[in-house]
Short mmCIF file of C-alpha atoms in Angstrom, two decimals:
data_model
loop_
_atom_site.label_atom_id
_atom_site.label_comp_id
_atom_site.label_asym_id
_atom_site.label_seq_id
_atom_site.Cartn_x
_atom_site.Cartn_y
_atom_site.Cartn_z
CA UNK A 293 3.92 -3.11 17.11
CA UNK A 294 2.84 0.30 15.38
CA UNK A 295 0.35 3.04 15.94
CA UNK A 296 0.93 5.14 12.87
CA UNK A 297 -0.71 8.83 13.71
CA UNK A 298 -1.29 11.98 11.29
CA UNK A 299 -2.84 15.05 11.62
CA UNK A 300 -5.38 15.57 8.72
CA UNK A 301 -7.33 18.42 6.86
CA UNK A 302 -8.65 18.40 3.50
CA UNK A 303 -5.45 16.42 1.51
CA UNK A 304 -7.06 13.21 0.60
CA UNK A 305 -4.47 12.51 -2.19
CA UNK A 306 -1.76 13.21 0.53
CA UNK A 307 -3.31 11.04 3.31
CA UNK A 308 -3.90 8.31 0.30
CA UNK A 309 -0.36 8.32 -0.83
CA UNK A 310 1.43 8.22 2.78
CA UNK A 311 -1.45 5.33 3.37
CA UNK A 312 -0.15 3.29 0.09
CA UNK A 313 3.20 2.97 1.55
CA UNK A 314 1.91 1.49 5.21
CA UNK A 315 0.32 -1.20 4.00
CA UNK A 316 3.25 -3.46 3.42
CA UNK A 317 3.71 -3.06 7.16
CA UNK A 318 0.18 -4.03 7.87
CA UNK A 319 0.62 -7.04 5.61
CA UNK A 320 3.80 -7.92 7.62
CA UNK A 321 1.80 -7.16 11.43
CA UNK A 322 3.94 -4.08 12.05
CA UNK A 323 1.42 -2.11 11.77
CA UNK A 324 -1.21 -2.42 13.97
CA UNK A 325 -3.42 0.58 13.58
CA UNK A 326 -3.50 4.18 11.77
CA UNK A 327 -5.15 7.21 13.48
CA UNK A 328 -6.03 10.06 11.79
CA UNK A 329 -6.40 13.24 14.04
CA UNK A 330 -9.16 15.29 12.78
CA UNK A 331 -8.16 19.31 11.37
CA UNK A 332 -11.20 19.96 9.22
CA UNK A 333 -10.65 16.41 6.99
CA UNK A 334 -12.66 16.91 4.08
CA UNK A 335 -14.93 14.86 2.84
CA UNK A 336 -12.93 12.60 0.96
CA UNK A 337 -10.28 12.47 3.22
CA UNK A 338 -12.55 10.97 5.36
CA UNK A 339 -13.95 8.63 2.59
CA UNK A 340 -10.20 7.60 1.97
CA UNK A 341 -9.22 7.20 5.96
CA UNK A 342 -13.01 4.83 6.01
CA UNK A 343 -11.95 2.87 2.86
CA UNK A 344 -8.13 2.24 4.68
CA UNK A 345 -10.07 1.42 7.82
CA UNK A 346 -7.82 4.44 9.84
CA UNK A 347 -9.53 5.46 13.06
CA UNK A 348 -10.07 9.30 13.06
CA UNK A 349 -10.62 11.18 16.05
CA UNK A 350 -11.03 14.99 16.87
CA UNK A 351 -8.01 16.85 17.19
CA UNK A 352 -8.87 17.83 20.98
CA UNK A 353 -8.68 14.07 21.76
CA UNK A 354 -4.99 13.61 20.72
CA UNK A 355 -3.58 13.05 24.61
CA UNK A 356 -6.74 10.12 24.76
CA UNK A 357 -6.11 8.94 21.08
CA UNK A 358 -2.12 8.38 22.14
CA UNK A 359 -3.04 6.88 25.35
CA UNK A 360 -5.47 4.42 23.78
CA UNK A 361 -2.70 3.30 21.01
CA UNK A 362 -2.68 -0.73 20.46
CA UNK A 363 1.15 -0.02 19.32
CA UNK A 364 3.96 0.13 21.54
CA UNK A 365 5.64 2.37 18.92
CA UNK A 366 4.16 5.62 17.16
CA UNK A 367 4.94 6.86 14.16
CA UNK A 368 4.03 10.00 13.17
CA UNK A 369 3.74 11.00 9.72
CA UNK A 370 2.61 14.35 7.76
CA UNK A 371 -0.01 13.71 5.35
CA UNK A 372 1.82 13.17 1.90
CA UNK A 373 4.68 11.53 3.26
CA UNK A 374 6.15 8.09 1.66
CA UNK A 375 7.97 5.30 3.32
CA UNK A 376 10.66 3.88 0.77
CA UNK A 377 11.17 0.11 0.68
CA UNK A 378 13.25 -0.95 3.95
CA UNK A 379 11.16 0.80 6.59
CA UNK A 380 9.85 -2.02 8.27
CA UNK A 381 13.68 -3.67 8.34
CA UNK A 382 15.13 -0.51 9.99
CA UNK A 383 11.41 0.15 12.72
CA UNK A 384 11.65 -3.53 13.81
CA UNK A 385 15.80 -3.28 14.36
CA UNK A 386 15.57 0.01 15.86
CA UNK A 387 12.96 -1.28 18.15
CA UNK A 388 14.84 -4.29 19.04
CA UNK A 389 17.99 -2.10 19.90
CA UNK A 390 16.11 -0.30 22.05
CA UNK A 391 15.01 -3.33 23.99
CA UNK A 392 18.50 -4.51 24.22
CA UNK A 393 19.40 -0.95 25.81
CA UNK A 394 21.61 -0.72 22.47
CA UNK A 395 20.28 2.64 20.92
CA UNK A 396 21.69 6.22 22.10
CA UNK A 397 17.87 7.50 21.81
CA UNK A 398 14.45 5.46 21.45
CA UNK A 399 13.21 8.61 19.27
CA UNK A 400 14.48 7.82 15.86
CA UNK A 401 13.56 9.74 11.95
CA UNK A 402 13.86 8.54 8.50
CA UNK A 403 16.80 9.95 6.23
CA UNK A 404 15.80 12.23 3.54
CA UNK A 405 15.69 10.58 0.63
CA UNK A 406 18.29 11.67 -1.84
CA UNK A 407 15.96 13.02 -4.23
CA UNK A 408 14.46 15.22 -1.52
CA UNK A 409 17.28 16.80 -0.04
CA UNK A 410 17.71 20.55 -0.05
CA UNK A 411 20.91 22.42 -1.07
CA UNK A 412 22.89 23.83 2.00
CA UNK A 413 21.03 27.43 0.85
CA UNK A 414 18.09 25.24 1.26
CA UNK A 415 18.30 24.38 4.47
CA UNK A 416 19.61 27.77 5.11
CA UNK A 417 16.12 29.63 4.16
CA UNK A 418 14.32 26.98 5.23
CA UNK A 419 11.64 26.53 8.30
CA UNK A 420 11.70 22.71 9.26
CA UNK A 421 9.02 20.67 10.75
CA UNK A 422 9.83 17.77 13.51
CA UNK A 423 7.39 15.70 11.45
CA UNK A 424 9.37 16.06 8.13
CA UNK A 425 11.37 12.67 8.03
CA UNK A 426 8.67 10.75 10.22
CA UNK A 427 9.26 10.63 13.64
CA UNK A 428 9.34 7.18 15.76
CA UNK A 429 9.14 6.79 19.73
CA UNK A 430 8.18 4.64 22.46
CA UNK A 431 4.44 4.75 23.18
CA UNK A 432 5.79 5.79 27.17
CA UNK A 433 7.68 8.61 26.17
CA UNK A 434 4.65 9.58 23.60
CA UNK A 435 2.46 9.39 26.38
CA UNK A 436 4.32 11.50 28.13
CA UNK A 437 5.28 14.15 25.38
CA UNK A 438 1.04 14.44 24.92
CA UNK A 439 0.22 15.50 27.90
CA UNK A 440 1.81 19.13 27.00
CA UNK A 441 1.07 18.91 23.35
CA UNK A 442 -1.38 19.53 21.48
CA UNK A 443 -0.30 18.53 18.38
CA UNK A 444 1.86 15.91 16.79
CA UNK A 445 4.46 18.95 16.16
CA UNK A 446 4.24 19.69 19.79
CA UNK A 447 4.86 15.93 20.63
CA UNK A 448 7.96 15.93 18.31
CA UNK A 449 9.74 19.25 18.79
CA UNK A 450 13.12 19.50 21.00
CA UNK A 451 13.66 15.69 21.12
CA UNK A 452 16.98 13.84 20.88
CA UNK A 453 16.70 11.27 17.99
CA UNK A 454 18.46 8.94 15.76
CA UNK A 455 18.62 8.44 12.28
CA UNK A 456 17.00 5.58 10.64
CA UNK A 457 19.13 3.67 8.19
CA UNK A 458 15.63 3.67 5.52
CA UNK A 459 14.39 6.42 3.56
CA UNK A 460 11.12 9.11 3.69
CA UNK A 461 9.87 11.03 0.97
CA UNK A 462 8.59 14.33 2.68
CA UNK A 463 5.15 15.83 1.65
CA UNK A 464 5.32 18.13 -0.80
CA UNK A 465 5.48 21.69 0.66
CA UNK A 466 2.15 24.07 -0.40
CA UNK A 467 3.85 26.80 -2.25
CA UNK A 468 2.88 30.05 -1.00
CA UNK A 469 1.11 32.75 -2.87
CA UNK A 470 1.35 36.10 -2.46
#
């Protein structure tokens, strides 16, 4: 059902920890495949992606990498990023609404978990990435959003979604120093 895709450089512990969490979907069959989208992985991110059995590819092949998906859903995901328990529940009824023609989008996110949501001056100051609660859609409509972008960002910027009744925890954000 589910090509999960993330764009990786050198975060192995990231791209471990978002990993951990997809593989009670790959125990249930929702998830089919993970592919990891090459920005300068490291060597042990690469060690971690062989080990998980993730299919990395070069980040100029995204368009081919999303046309090839075995899923007819993909998920992206930022490095770091943790599905909480109920998920696969609220992926598999989203996709089944939007079989039905019962969903007001096919694009859908993950609610912030509580522990992870910022402040209203928070969200103020903040600069927000499409990627940052997960971001679900219809391998059609991915198809289509790749052939502009060249990024998973790209892919996932500007589009109408709903809210997933399960919970994310966001990758932690790299503090900047001055």
């Amino acid at each position: 059902m589910l090509t999960v895709l993330m764009e990786c450089g050198a975060d192995d512990q990231g791209v471990a920890a978002t990993l951990a969490t997809l593989v009670p979907g790959a125990v249930e069959g929702v998830v089919r495949e993970v592919v990891l989208v090459d920005r300068e992985m490291s060597p042990d991110s690469r060690k971690v992606a062989d080990h998980a059995g993730c299919r990395i590819v070069a980040a100029g092949d995204l368009r081919q990498a999303v046309a090839a998906a075995r899923g007819e859903w993909l998920l992206l995901l930022e490095p770091g990023a943790r599905l909480q328990p109920g998920w696969i529940e609220a992926v598999i009824e989203h996709a089944d609404a939007v079989a039905r023609g019962n969903a007001r989008n096919p694009a859908a996110r993950f609610s912030r978990s509580r522990a992870d949501r910022p402040s209203l001056f928070g969200r103020l100051r903040q600069s927000r990435s499409a990627l940052v609660e997960g971001f679900l859609m219809p391998k059609p409509q991915a198809v289509g959003r790749a052939r502009a972008a060249s990024t998973l960002e790209a892919m996932a910027k500007g589009v109408a979604v709903v809210t997933l009744p399960a919970d994310i925890r966001p990758a932690p954000r790299q503090r900047r120093r001055s």
